[in-house]
């Protein structure tokens, strides 16, 4: 017997509908539909283009129906923190705001004046990130936003899209865990924290574990798309949680990087790691599958290269990402390094100049041209990964023996090799579609076709090739790391 599932994976630069067929203990993938996922600036806010994403989801369902594919289930994942507000009649009050919007500028510091930063970390275990849901909502409190009064329910983005498809509201655990409003110990809302900041806790729904069958497509959508009343599974709605569930590890002594627009560098644990040391390292504790925790750090990731590519295109230099890697390969090693986690790299706009400015501030000659700039990005990311993994090992109290890189960034062989050399441990690259794979396997699990997390990982290992990169000469990377640490220290 075989079963086919549909994963809607909405990433920061694109969305894709992936079909997965599970048969004889193996999963096969097929891309059904791909589309850009572009925020839209309206009325002074950077917002999700939710109507378009809803349309693209229905388009994917229609494509499956036209191909004669009978779907056993579907699931949706997105990045974390963002949300929509519904009124008492279940209508969306406005399009959700994108986390890169400037409305949270300075809001985190204002929250700390009410509830000390140390207390917020102790209560939530989440790192200091200005765009977390807590600060997005607090910005609305400070603005006196009437929508908070009018709203009855808050739905995170995977749950919101699921509601529009099924009419059933819900709140999945892994996406809720990115909000900085959840207690990692009790896995329930910290209403005391919300009360202190004036955030109405009545908006929040009870939290459900990933792998819950949420409902079926509304009859009108089932008819419009021709897909029928397909069950919708609340998978690990946070894309990183789905990706980590698909890491093809064989034991617990691994670190991972979910590599894409962001690089989520972390380890998997059975308990949250909340300590002064973890707070100093800005480590976050997010929810995983089967009672696990994802202790990780958000590293800026390939967003920096994506923004460089956009700027180069504006200058008439059109290069694919593989061509950018080729240019980087021709540039000299370690000519310039910078801290990719600098706040200036969070927002869009002339990224090559931001990199050059960061190098000038630290007394370095800034990189010139595509190759030198790209090489500075890749080398700085690899050194940042090393710095982060060392901190994770220290906070957890245990070393890692291998690093798994999953997601689209796992296809970047230069960055994989740099990372293995910088860390001095093997890198296992792939699968590139880990988020969709985790999404699909959690659907299969909800229908009783797959067992626990380790069976899911065995299926991933059996179904998809993993490339092993052994570390090379570490000496030049040790020297570069010393320089990098000095730069970060400044």
Coordinates of C-alpha atoms in Angstrom, one line a residue:
X1 CA 0.0 0.0 0.0
X2 CA 1.0 3.6 -0.6
X3 CA -0.3 7.0 0.5
X4 CA 0.3 10.4 -0.9
X5 CA 0.5 13.6 1.1
X6 CA 0.7 17.3 0.3
X7 CA 3.1 19.6 2.2
X8 CA 2.6 23.4 1.9
X9 CA 6.0 24.8 2.9
X10 CA 6.0 28.6 3.0
X11 CA 9.6 29.9 3.3
X12 CA 10.9 33.4 3.6
X13 CA 11.6 33.7 -0.2
X14 CA 9.4 31.1 -1.8
X15 CA 6.5 28.8 -1.2
X16 CA 6.2 25.3 -2.5
X17 CA 3.8 22.5 -2.6
X18 CA 5.5 19.1 -2.3
X19 CA 3.9 15.7 -2.9
X20 CA 5.2 12.8 -0.8
X21 CA 4.4 9.2 -1.5
X22 CA 5.2 6.7 1.3
X23 CA 5.5 3.1 0.2
X24 CA 7.5 0.1 1.5
X25 CA 9.2 2.3 4.1
X26 CA 10.5 4.8 1.7
X27 CA 9.4 8.4 0.9
X28 CA 9.5 9.8 -2.6
X29 CA 9.2 13.5 -3.3
X30 CA 7.8 15.5 -6.2
X31 CA 7.4 19.3 -6.5
X32 CA 3.9 20.1 -7.5
X33 CA 3.8 23.9 -7.4
X34 CA 6.3 26.6 -6.6
X35 CA 5.7 30.4 -6.2
X36 CA 7.4 33.4 -4.7
X37 CA 6.5 34.5 -1.1
X38 CA 6.9 38.3 -1.1
X39 CA 5.8 40.6 1.7
X40 CA 3.9 43.7 0.6
X41 CA 4.2 47.1 2.1
X42 CA 0.8 48.6 2.6
X43 CA -0.3 51.6 4.7
X44 CA 3.2 51.8 6.2
X45 CA 3.5 48.2 7.3
X46 CA 5.3 45.2 5.8
X47 CA 2.6 42.6 5.5
X48 CA 2.0 39.0 4.4
X49 CA 0.3 38.7 1.1
X50 CA -2.2 36.3 2.6
X51 CA -4.9 36.3 -0.1
X52 CA -2.2 35.3 -2.7
X53 CA -0.8 32.5 -0.5
X54 CA -4.4 31.2 0.0
X55 CA -4.9 31.3 -3.8
X56 CA -1.5 29.5 -4.3
X57 CA -2.6 26.8 -1.8
X58 CA -5.8 26.2 -3.7
X59 CA -3.9 26.1 -7.0
X60 CA -1.7 23.3 -5.6
X61 CA -4.8 21.4 -4.5
X62 CA -6.3 21.9 -8.0
X63 CA -3.1 20.7 -9.7
X64 CA -3.2 17.5 -7.6
X65 CA -6.8 16.9 -8.5
X66 CA -6.1 17.5 -12.2
X67 CA -3.3 15.0 -12.1
X68 CA -5.6 12.4 -10.7
X69 CA -3.8 12.3 -7.3
X70 CA -5.9 11.3 -4.3
X71 CA -4.4 13.0 -1.2
X72 CA -4.5 11.2 2.1
X73 CA -3.8 14.4 4.0
X74 CA -2.1 17.8 3.8
X75 CA -0.1 20.0 6.2
X76 CA 1.2 23.5 6.4
X77 CA 4.4 25.0 7.8
X78 CA 5.8 28.5 7.9
X79 CA 8.5 30.4 9.8
X80 CA 7.6 31.4 13.3
X81 CA 6.4 34.4 15.3
X82 CA 3.9 36.0 12.9
X83 CA 0.2 35.8 13.5
X84 CA -3.3 37.0 12.4
X85 CA -6.1 38.3 14.6
X86 CA -9.7 37.2 14.1
X87 CA -12.8 39.0 15.3
X88 CA -15.8 37.4 17.1
X89 CA -17.2 36.3 13.7
X90 CA -14.0 34.6 12.7
X91 CA -13.0 37.3 10.2
X92 CA -9.5 38.5 9.7
X93 CA -9.1 42.0 11.1
X94 CA -6.1 42.8 8.7
X95 CA -3.4 41.0 6.8
X96 CA -0.7 39.7 9.2
X97 CA 2.4 41.8 9.6
X98 CA 5.8 40.4 8.5
X99 CA 8.4 40.0 11.3
X100 CA 10.9 42.2 9.4
X101 CA 8.6 45.2 9.7
X102 CA 10.1 48.1 11.7
X103 CA 7.2 48.4 14.2
X104 CA 9.1 46.5 16.8
X105 CA 12.1 48.8 16.7
X106 CA 12.9 49.8 20.3
X107 CA 9.9 47.8 21.7
X108 CA 12.0 45.1 23.3
X109 CA 13.8 47.6 25.5
X110 CA 10.5 49.1 26.5
X111 CA 9.2 45.7 27.5
X112 CA 12.4 45.2 29.6
X113 CA 11.5 48.3 31.5
X114 CA 8.3 46.6 32.7
X115 CA 9.5 43.0 33.0
X116 CA 13.3 42.6 33.3
X117 CA 15.1 40.8 30.5
X118 CA 16.4 38.2 32.9
X119 CA 12.8 37.3 34.0
X120 CA 11.5 37.1 30.5
X121 CA 14.3 34.6 29.6
X122 CA 13.8 32.6 32.8
X123 CA 10.1 32.3 32.1
X124 CA 10.2 31.6 28.3
X125 CA 13.7 30.3 27.5
X126 CA 13.7 32.3 24.3
X127 CA 16.5 34.4 23.0
X128 CA 16.7 38.2 22.8
X129 CA 15.0 38.7 19.3
X130 CA 13.2 41.9 18.7
X131 CA 10.7 40.4 16.3
X132 CA 9.3 37.7 18.6
X133 CA 5.5 37.6 18.9
X134 CA 5.7 39.0 22.5
X135 CA 7.2 42.2 21.2
X136 CA 5.0 42.4 18.1
X137 CA 2.0 42.3 20.4
X138 CA 3.5 44.7 22.9
X139 CA 4.1 47.2 20.0
X140 CA 0.3 47.0 19.4
X141 CA -0.3 47.6 23.1
X142 CA 1.9 50.6 23.1
X143 CA 0.2 52.0 20.0
X144 CA -3.2 51.5 21.5
X145 CA -4.1 49.3 18.5
X146 CA -7.9 48.9 18.5
X147 CA -7.5 45.5 16.8
X148 CA -6.4 44.0 20.1
X149 CA -9.7 45.0 21.6
X150 CA -11.7 43.8 18.7
X151 CA -9.9 40.5 18.3
X152 CA -11.2 37.3 19.8
X153 CA -8.5 34.8 18.6
X154 CA -4.9 34.9 17.6
X155 CA -3.7 32.3 15.1
X156 CA -0.1 31.7 14.1
X157 CA 0.4 31.6 10.3
X158 CA 0.2 27.8 9.7
X159 CA -2.9 27.6 11.9
X160 CA -4.4 30.7 10.2
X161 CA -4.1 29.2 6.8
X162 CA -5.4 25.9 8.1
X163 CA -8.4 27.7 9.5
X164 CA -9.1 29.4 6.2
X165 CA -9.1 26.0 4.6
X166 CA -11.1 24.0 7.2
X167 CA -13.0 26.5 9.3
X168 CA -11.3 24.9 12.4
X169 CA -9.2 27.0 14.7
X170 CA -6.2 25.6 16.6
X171 CA -2.8 26.3 18.0
X172 CA 0.1 23.9 17.3
X173 CA 2.8 23.6 19.8
X174 CA 6.0 24.1 17.8
X175 CA 4.8 27.3 16.2
X176 CA 3.5 28.6 19.5
X177 CA 6.9 27.9 21.1
X178 CA 8.5 30.6 18.9
X179 CA 6.3 33.3 20.4
X180 CA 8.2 34.0 23.7
X181 CA 4.8 33.7 25.5
X182 CA 4.9 30.0 26.3
X183 CA 6.5 28.3 29.3
X184 CA 8.9 25.7 28.0
X185 CA 8.6 23.7 31.3
X186 CA 4.8 23.4 31.3
X187 CA 4.3 23.9 27.6
X188 CA 1.3 26.3 28.4
X189 CA 0.9 30.0 28.0
X190 CA 2.6 32.2 30.6
X191 CA -0.5 34.3 31.4
X192 CA 1.3 36.1 34.2
X193 CA 3.9 37.5 31.8
X194 CA 1.3 38.6 29.4
X195 CA -0.7 40.3 32.1
X196 CA 2.3 42.3 33.1
X197 CA 2.7 43.7 29.6
X198 CA -1.0 44.2 29.1
X199 CA -1.3 41.6 26.3
X200 CA -4.7 40.0 26.3
X201 CA -4.2 36.3 27.0
X202 CA -7.8 35.6 26.1
X203 CA -6.7 35.7 22.4
X204 CA -4.6 32.5 22.8
X205 CA -6.0 29.0 22.1
X206 CA -5.1 25.8 24.0
X207 CA -1.9 24.3 22.6
X208 CA -2.0 21.0 20.6
X209 CA 0.9 18.6 20.0
X210 CA 2.2 18.3 16.4
X211 CA 0.5 15.5 14.4
X212 CA -3.1 16.3 15.3
X213 CA -5.7 15.9 12.6
X214 CA -7.2 19.4 12.6
X215 CA -10.2 19.0 10.2
X216 CA -11.1 18.6 6.6
X217 CA -11.2 21.0 3.7
X218 CA -14.4 23.0 3.7
X219 CA -17.0 21.7 1.2
X220 CA -16.7 24.8 -1.0
X221 CA -12.9 24.5 -1.2
X222 CA -13.1 20.8 -1.8
X223 CA -15.4 21.4 -4.7
X224 CA -13.6 24.5 -6.1
X225 CA -10.2 22.7 -6.2
X226 CA -11.6 19.2 -7.1
X227 CA -9.4 17.7 -4.3
X228 CA -12.2 16.5 -2.1
X229 CA -12.5 16.9 1.6
X230 CA -8.8 16.2 2.3
X231 CA -7.8 15.9 6.0
X232 CA -5.6 18.7 7.3
X233 CA -2.9 17.7 9.8
X234 CA -1.4 20.2 12.2
X235 CA 2.1 19.1 11.5
X236 CA 5.1 20.7 13.2
X237 CA 4.0 24.1 11.9
X238 CA 7.3 25.8 12.6
X239 CA 9.4 25.0 9.5
X240 CA 12.5 24.5 11.5
X241 CA 10.7 22.0 13.8
X242 CA 9.6 20.0 10.7
X243 CA 13.2 20.2 9.3
X244 CA 14.8 18.9 12.5
X245 CA 12.3 16.1 12.6
X246 CA 13.7 15.0 9.2
X247 CA 17.4 15.2 10.2
X248 CA 18.7 11.7 9.3
X249 CA 20.6 11.2 12.6
X250 CA 21.3 7.8 14.1
X251 CA 21.9 8.9 17.7
X252 CA 21.5 12.0 19.9
X253 CA 25.1 13.3 19.7
X254 CA 24.6 15.6 16.7
X255 CA 24.2 19.3 16.0
X256 CA 22.2 20.6 13.1
X257 CA 21.9 23.6 10.9
X258 CA 18.6 24.2 9.2
X259 CA 20.1 26.3 6.4
X260 CA 18.2 28.7 4.3
X261 CA 17.3 32.3 4.5
X262 CA 18.1 31.9 8.2
X263 CA 20.6 29.4 9.6
X264 CA 19.1 27.8 12.7
X265 CA 22.1 26.2 14.5
X266 CA 21.2 23.9 17.4
X267 CA 21.1 20.6 19.3
X268 CA 18.2 18.4 20.3
X269 CA 17.6 17.9 24.0
X270 CA 15.0 16.2 26.3
X271 CA 14.8 19.3 28.6
X272 CA 15.1 23.0 28.1
X273 CA 18.5 24.6 28.7
X274 CA 17.8 27.7 30.6
X275 CA 20.7 29.2 32.5
X276 CA 22.7 32.3 32.9
X277 CA 25.2 30.8 30.5
X278 CA 22.5 30.0 27.9
X279 CA 21.1 33.6 28.3
X280 CA 24.6 35.1 27.8
X281 CA 25.0 33.0 24.6
X282 CA 21.5 34.1 23.4
X283 CA 20.3 30.6 23.0
X284 CA 16.7 29.8 22.5
X285 CA 14.5 26.9 23.5
X286 CA 11.8 26.0 21.0
X287 CA 9.5 23.0 20.9
X288 CA 10.2 19.8 18.9
X289 CA 8.5 16.5 18.1
X290 CA 8.0 13.8 20.7
X291 CA 8.7 16.0 23.7
X292 CA 12.1 17.2 22.4
X293 CA 13.5 20.7 22.6
X294 CA 15.4 22.6 19.9
X295 CA 18.1 24.5 21.8
X296 CA 19.4 26.8 19.1
X297 CA 20.6 30.1 17.9
X298 CA 19.3 32.1 15.0
X299 CA 22.2 33.0 12.7
X300 CA 21.5 35.4 9.9
X301 CA 22.2 32.8 7.2
X302 CA 22.0 33.0 3.5
X303 CA 19.6 36.0 3.7
X304 CA 22.9 38.0 3.4
X305 CA 23.8 36.4 0.1
X306 CA 20.2 36.7 -1.1
X307 CA 20.2 40.4 -0.4
X308 CA 23.6 40.8 -2.1
X309 CA 22.2 39.1 -5.2
X310 CA 19.3 41.5 -5.3
X311 CA 21.6 44.5 -5.0
X312 CA 23.9 43.1 -7.7
X313 CA 20.9 42.6 -10.0
X314 CA 19.9 46.2 -9.4
X315 CA 23.4 47.1 -10.7
X316 CA 22.9 45.0 -13.8
X317 CA 25.0 42.0 -12.5
X318 CA 22.7 38.9 -12.9
X319 CA 24.2 35.8 -11.3
X320 CA 22.7 32.6 -10.0
X321 CA 23.7 31.3 -6.6
X322 CA 26.0 28.6 -8.1
X323 CA 27.7 31.3 -10.2
X324 CA 28.1 33.4 -7.0
X325 CA 29.8 30.4 -5.4
X326 CA 32.1 30.1 -8.4
X327 CA 33.1 33.8 -8.1
X328 CA 33.8 33.2 -4.4
X329 CA 36.1 30.3 -5.2
X330 CA 38.3 32.6 -7.2
X331 CA 38.7 35.1 -4.4
X332 CA 41.5 35.0 -1.8
X333 CA 40.9 33.3 1.5
X334 CA 40.2 35.2 4.7
X335 CA 40.7 38.6 3.2
X336 CA 37.8 40.1 5.2
X337 CA 35.6 38.8 8.0
X338 CA 32.6 40.2 9.8
X339 CA 29.9 39.2 12.3
X340 CA 26.9 38.0 10.2
X341 CA 24.7 38.4 13.3
X342 CA 25.1 42.2 13.3
X343 CA 21.8 44.0 13.6
X344 CA 22.4 46.0 10.4
X345 CA 22.1 42.8 8.4
X346 CA 18.5 42.0 9.6
X347 CA 16.8 44.5 7.3
X348 CA 16.9 44.7 3.5
X349 CA 18.9 47.2 1.5
X350 CA 22.4 47.4 -0.2
X351 CA 23.9 44.4 1.6
X352 CA 27.3 44.6 -0.1
X353 CA 27.7 48.1 1.3
X354 CA 26.6 47.0 4.8
X355 CA 29.3 44.3 4.7
X356 CA 31.9 46.8 3.5
X357 CA 30.9 49.2 6.3
X358 CA 31.2 46.4 8.9
X359 CA 34.7 45.6 7.7
X360 CA 35.8 49.3 7.7
X361 CA 34.6 49.6 11.3
X362 CA 36.8 46.8 12.4
X363 CA 39.9 48.2 10.6
X364 CA 39.8 45.8 7.6
X365 CA 39.9 46.6 3.9
X366 CA 36.4 46.0 2.7
X367 CA 35.8 43.3 0.0
X368 CA 35.4 44.6 -3.5
X369 CA 33.3 42.8 -6.2
X370 CA 31.1 39.8 -6.2
X371 CA 33.7 37.1 -5.5
X372 CA 35.4 38.8 -2.6
X373 CA 32.1 39.8 -1.0
X374 CA 30.6 36.4 -1.3
X375 CA 33.7 34.7 0.0
X376 CA 33.6 37.0 3.1
X377 CA 30.0 35.9 3.7
X378 CA 30.7 32.2 3.4
X379 CA 33.8 32.2 5.5
X380 CA 32.2 34.5 8.2
X381 CA 29.1 32.2 8.3
X382 CA 31.3 29.1 8.8
X383 CA 33.2 30.7 11.6
X384 CA 30.0 31.9 13.1
X385 CA 28.7 28.3 13.0
X386 CA 31.8 27.2 14.9
X387 CA 31.3 29.9 17.5
X388 CA 27.7 28.9 17.9
X389 CA 28.3 25.1 18.1
X390 CA 31.0 25.7 20.8
X391 CA 28.5 27.6 22.9
X392 CA 25.8 25.0 22.4
X393 CA 28.3 22.3 23.6
X394 CA 29.3 24.4 26.6
X395 CA 25.7 25.2 27.6
X396 CA 24.5 21.6 27.2
X397 CA 27.6 20.1 28.8
X398 CA 28.3 17.6 26.0
X399 CA 30.2 17.6 22.7
X400 CA 28.8 16.8 19.3
X401 CA 30.3 14.2 17.0
X402 CA 28.8 15.4 13.7
X403 CA 26.9 18.3 12.2
X404 CA 23.9 17.7 10.0
X405 CA 23.0 20.5 7.5
X406 CA 19.6 20.3 6.0
X407 CA 17.5 22.7 4.0
X408 CA 18.2 24.5 0.8
X409 CA 21.6 25.7 2.1
X410 CA 22.8 22.1 2.2
X411 CA 23.3 22.3 -1.6
X412 CA 26.1 24.9 -1.1
X413 CA 29.2 22.7 -1.3
X414 CA 31.6 25.6 -0.6
X415 CA 29.8 26.5 2.6
X416 CA 29.5 22.9 3.7
X417 CA 33.3 22.4 3.2
X418 CA 34.1 25.6 5.0
X419 CA 31.9 24.5 7.9
X420 CA 33.5 21.1 8.2
X421 CA 37.0 22.7 8.1
X422 CA 36.1 25.4 10.6
X423 CA 34.5 23.0 13.1
X424 CA 36.9 20.0 12.6
X425 CA 34.0 17.5 12.5
X426 CA 32.2 15.7 9.7
X427 CA 29.4 17.5 8.0
X428 CA 26.5 15.5 6.7
X429 CA 24.6 17.5 4.0
X430 CA 21.0 16.8 3.1
X431 CA 18.2 16.4 2.5
X432 CA 17.6 19.8 1.0
X433 CA 13.8 19.5 1.3
X434 CA 14.0 18.5 5.0
X435 CA 11.1 20.9 6.0
X436 CA 8.7 19.4 3.5
X437 CA 9.9 15.9 4.4
X438 CA 9.2 16.4 8.1
X439 CA 5.9 17.9 7.3
X440 CA 4.9 14.9 5.1
X441 CA 6.1 12.3 7.6
X442 CA 4.2 13.9 10.4
X443 CA 1.1 13.6 8.3
X444 CA 1.8 9.9 7.7
X445 CA 2.3 9.5 11.4
X446 CA -1.0 11.2 12.2
X447 CA -2.7 8.6 10.1
X448 CA -0.9 5.8 11.8
X449 CA 1.5 4.9 9.0
X450 CA 4.7 5.9 10.8
X451 CA 5.9 5.3 14.4
X452 CA 8.1 7.5 16.5
X453 CA 10.6 10.2 15.6
X454 CA 13.5 7.8 15.2
X455 CA 11.4 5.7 12.7
X456 CA 10.8 8.9 10.8
X457 CA 14.5 9.6 10.7
X458 CA 15.3 6.1 9.5
X459 CA 12.9 6.6 6.6
X460 CA 14.7 9.8 5.7
X461 CA 18.1 8.1 5.8
X462 CA 16.8 5.2 3.6
X463 CA 15.0 7.5 1.2
X464 CA 17.4 10.4 0.5
X465 CA 21.1 10.6 -0.1
X466 CA 23.3 12.3 2.4
X467 CA 26.7 13.7 1.4
X468 CA 29.5 13.3 4.0
X469 CA 32.2 16.0 4.1
X470 CA 35.3 15.2 6.2
X471 CA 37.2 18.2 7.7
X472 CA 40.5 19.2 6.0
X473 CA 43.4 21.2 7.3
X474 CA 42.1 23.1 10.3
X475 CA 45.2 25.3 11.0
X476 CA 44.3 28.2 8.7
X477 CA 40.7 28.1 10.1
X478 CA 42.0 28.2 13.6
X479 CA 44.0 31.3 12.8
X480 CA 40.9 32.9 11.0
X481 CA 38.8 32.0 14.0
X482 CA 41.0 33.9 16.3
X483 CA 40.6 36.9 14.1
X484 CA 36.9 36.4 13.9
X485 CA 36.6 36.2 17.7
X486 CA 38.4 39.5 18.0
X487 CA 36.1 41.1 15.5
X488 CA 33.0 39.8 17.3
X489 CA 34.5 41.0 20.6
X490 CA 34.7 44.5 19.2

